[in-house]
JSON list of C-alpha atoms in Angstrom, two decimals:
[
{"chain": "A", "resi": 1, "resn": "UNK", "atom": "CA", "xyz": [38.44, 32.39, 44.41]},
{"chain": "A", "resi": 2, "resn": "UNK", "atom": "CA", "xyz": [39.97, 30.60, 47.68]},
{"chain": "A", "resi": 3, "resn": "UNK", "atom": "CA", "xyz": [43.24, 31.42, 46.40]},
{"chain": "A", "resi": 4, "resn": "UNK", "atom": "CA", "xyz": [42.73, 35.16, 46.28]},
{"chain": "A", "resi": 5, "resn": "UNK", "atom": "CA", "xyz": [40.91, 35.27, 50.00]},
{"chain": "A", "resi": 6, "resn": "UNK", "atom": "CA", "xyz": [43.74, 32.32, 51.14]},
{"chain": "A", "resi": 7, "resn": "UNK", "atom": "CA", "xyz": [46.58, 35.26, 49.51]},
{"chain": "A", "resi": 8, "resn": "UNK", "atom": "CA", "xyz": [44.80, 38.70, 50.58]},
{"chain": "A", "resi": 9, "resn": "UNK", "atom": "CA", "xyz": [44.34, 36.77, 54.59]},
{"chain": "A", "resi": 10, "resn": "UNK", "atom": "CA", "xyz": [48.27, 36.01, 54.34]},
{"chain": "A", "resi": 11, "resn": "UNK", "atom": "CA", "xyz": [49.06, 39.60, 52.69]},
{"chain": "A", "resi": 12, "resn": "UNK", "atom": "CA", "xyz": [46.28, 40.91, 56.01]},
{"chain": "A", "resi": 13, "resn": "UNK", "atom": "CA", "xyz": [49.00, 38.80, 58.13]},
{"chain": "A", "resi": 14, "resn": "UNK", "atom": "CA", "xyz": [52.03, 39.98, 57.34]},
{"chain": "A", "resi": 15, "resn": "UNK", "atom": "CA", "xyz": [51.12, 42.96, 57.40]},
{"chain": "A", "resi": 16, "resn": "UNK", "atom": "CA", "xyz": [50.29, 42.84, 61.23]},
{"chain": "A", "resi": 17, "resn": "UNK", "atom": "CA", "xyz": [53.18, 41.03, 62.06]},
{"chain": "A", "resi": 18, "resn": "UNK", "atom": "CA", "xyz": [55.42, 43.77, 60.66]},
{"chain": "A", "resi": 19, "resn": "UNK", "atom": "CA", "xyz": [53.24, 46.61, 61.96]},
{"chain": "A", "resi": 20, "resn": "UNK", "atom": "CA", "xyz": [53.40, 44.46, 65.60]},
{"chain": "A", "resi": 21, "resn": "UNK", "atom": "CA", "xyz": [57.37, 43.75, 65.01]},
{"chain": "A", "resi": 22, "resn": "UNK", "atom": "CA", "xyz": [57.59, 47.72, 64.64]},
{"chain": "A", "resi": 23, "resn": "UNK", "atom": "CA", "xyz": [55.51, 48.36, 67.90]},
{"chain": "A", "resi": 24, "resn": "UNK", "atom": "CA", "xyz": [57.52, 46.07, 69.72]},
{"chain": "A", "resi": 25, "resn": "UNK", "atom": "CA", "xyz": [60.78, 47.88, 68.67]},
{"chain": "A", "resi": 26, "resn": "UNK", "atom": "CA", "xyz": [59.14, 51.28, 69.08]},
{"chain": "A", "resi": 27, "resn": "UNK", "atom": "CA", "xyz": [61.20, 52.97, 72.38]},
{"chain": "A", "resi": 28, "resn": "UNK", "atom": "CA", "xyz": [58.15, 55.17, 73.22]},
{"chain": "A", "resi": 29, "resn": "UNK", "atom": "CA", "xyz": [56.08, 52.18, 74.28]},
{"chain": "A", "resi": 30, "resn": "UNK", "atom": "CA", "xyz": [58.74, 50.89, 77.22]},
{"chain": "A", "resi": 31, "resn": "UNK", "atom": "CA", "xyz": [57.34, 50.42, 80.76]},
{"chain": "A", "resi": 32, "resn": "UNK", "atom": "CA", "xyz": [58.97, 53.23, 82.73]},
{"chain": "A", "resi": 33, "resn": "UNK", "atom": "CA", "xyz": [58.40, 55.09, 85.96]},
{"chain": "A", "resi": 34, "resn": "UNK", "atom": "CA", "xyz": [56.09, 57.20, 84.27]},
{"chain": "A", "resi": 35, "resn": "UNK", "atom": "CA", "xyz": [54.86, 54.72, 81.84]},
{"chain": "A", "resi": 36, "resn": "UNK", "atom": "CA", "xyz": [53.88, 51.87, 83.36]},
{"chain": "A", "resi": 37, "resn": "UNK", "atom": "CA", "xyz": [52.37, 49.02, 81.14]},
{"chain": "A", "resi": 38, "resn": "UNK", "atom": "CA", "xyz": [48.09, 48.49, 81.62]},
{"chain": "A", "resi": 39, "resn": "UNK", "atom": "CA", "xyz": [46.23, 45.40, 81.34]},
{"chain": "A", "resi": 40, "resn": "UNK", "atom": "CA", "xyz": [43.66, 45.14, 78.80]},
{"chain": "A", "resi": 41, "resn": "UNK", "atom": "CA", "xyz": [41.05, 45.36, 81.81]},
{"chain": "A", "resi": 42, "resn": "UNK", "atom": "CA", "xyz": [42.43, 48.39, 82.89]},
{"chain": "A", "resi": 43, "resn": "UNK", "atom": "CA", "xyz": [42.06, 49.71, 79.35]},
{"chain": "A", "resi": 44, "resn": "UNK", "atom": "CA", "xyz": [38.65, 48.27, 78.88]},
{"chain": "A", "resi": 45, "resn": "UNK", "atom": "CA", "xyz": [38.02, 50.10, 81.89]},
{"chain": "A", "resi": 46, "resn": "UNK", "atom": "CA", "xyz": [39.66, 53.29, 80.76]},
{"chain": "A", "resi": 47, "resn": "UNK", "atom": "CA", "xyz": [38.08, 53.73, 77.38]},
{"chain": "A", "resi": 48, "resn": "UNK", "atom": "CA", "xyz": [34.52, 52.68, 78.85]},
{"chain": "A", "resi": 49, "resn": "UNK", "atom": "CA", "xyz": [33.82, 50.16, 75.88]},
{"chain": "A", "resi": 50, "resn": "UNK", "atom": "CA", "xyz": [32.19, 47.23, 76.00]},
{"chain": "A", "resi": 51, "resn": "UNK", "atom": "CA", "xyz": [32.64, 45.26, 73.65]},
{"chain": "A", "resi": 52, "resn": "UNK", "atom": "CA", "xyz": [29.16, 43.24, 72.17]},
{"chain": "A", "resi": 53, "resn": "UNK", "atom": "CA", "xyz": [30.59, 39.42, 72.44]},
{"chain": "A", "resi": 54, "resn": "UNK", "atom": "CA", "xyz": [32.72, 37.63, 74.09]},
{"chain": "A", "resi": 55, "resn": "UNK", "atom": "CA", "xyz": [35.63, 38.39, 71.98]},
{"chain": "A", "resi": 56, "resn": "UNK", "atom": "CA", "xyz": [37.69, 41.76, 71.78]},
{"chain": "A", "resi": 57, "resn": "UNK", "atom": "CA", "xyz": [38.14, 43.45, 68.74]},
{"chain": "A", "resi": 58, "resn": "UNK", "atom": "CA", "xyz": [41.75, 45.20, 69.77]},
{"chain": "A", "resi": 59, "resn": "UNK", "atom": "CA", "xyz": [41.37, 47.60, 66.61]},
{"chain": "A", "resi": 60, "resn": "UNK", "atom": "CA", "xyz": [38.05, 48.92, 67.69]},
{"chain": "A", "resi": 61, "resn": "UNK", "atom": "CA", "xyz": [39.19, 48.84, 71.57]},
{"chain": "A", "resi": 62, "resn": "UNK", "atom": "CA", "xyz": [42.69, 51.33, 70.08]},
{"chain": "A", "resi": 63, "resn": "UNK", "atom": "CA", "xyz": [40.17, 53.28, 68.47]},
{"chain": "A", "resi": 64, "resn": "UNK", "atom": "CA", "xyz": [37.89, 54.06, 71.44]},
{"chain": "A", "resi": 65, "resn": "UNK", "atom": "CA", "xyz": [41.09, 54.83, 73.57]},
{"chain": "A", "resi": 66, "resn": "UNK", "atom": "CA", "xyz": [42.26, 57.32, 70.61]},
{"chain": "A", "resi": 67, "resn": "UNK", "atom": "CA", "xyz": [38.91, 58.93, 70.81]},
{"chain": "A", "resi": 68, "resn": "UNK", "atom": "CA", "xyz": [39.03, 59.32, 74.31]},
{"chain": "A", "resi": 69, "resn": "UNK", "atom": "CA", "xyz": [42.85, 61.02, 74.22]},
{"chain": "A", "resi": 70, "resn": "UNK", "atom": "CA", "xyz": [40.93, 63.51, 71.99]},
{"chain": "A", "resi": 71, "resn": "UNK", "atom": "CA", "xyz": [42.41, 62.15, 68.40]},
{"chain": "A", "resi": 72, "resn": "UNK", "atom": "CA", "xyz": [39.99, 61.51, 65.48]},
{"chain": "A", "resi": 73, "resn": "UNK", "atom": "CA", "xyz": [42.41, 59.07, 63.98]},
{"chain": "A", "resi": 74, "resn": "UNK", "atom": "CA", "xyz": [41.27, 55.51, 64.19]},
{"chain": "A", "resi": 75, "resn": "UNK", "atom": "CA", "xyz": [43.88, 51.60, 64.79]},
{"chain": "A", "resi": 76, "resn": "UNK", "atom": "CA", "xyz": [44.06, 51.63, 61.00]},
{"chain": "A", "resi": 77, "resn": "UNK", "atom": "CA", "xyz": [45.67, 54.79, 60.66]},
{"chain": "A", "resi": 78, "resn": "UNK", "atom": "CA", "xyz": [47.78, 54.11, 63.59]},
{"chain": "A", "resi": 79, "resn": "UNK", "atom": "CA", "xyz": [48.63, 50.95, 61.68]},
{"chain": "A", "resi": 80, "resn": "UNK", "atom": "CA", "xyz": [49.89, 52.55, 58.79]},
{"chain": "A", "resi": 81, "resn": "UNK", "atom": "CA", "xyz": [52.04, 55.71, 60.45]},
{"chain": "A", "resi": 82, "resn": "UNK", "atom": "CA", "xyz": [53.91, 52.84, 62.50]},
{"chain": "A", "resi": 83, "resn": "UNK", "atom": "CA", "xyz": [54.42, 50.70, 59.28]},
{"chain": "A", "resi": 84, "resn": "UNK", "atom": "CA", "xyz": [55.54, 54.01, 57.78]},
{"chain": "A", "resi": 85, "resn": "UNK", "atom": "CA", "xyz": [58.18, 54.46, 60.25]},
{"chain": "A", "resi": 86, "resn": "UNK", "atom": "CA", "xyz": [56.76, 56.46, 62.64]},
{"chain": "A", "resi": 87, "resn": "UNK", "atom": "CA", "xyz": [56.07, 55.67, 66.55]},
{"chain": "A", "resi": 88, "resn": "UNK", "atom": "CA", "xyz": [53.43, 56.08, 68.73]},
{"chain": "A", "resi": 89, "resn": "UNK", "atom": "CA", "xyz": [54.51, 59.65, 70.13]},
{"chain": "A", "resi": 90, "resn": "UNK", "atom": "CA", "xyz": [54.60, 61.31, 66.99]},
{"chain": "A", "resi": 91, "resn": "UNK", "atom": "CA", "xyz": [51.40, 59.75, 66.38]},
{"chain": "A", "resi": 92, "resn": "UNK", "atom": "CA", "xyz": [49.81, 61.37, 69.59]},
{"chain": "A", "resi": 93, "resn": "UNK", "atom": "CA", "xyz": [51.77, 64.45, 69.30]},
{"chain": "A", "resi": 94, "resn": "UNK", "atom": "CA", "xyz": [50.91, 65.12, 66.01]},
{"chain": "A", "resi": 95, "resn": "UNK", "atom": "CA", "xyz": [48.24, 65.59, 63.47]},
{"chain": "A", "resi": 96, "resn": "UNK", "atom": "CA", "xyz": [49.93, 66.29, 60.16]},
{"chain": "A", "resi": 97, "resn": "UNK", "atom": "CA", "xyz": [50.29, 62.56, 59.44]},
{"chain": "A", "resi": 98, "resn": "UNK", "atom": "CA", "xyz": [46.86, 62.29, 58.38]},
{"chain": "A", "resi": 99, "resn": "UNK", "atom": "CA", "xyz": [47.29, 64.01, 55.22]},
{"chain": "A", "resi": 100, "resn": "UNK", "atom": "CA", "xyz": [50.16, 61.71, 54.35]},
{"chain": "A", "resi": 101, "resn": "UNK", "atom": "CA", "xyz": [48.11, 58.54, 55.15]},
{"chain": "A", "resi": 102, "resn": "UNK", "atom": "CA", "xyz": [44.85, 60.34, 52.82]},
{"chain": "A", "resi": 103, "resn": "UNK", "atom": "CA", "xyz": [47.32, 61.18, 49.92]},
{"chain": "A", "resi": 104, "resn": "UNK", "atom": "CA", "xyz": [48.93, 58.27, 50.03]},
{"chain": "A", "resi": 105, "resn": "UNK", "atom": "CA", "xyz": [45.42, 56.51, 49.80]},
{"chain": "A", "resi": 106, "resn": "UNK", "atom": "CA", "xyz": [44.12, 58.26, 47.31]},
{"chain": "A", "resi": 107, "resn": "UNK", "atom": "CA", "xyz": [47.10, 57.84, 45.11]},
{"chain": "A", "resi": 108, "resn": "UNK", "atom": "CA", "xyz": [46.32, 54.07, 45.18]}
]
């Protein structure tokens, strides 16, 4: 049983390094004039969350500034559009996406 959590934690892992790796290479997200890069007060601050300990739960903090830029779509399905090869401003722009992500859960 240790095993299977020790492989599914490693599995959870890579995972988020590759979706991170693809964030990282994702154009959309470079500081510009326009887009300059916010500090996770200043988004803590935007999204009006607090967050109920000490610690920050980034997925729940993405979802609460999706919400607030008027998208239903929560960090998980963020998560797997990026891993699918999309980028954040397709994301935003659009919502047909979702009906890839729920077909392509419900196929597995």
């Amino acid at each position: 049983m240790i095993e299977l959590s020790t492989a599914v934690q490693e599995q959870k892992r890579m995972k988020l390094r590759r979706f991170l790796e693809r964030l990282a290479e994702d154009e959309t997200l470079r500081c510009t004039e326009t887009n300059r890069e916010h500090s996770l007060s200043e988004m803590l601050a935007l999204s009006g969350w607090r967050p109920s300990s000490n610690s920050i739960d980034i997925a729940e903090l993405l979802t609460v500034l999706l919400h607030k830029k008027g998208k239903k779509s929560c960090a998980g399905q963020l998560m797997e559009h990026i891993l699918r090869g999309g980028t954040i401003e397709e994301f935003l722009a659009n919502d047909s996406w979702r009906l890839e992500i729920d077909e392509h859960r419900n196929k597995h």
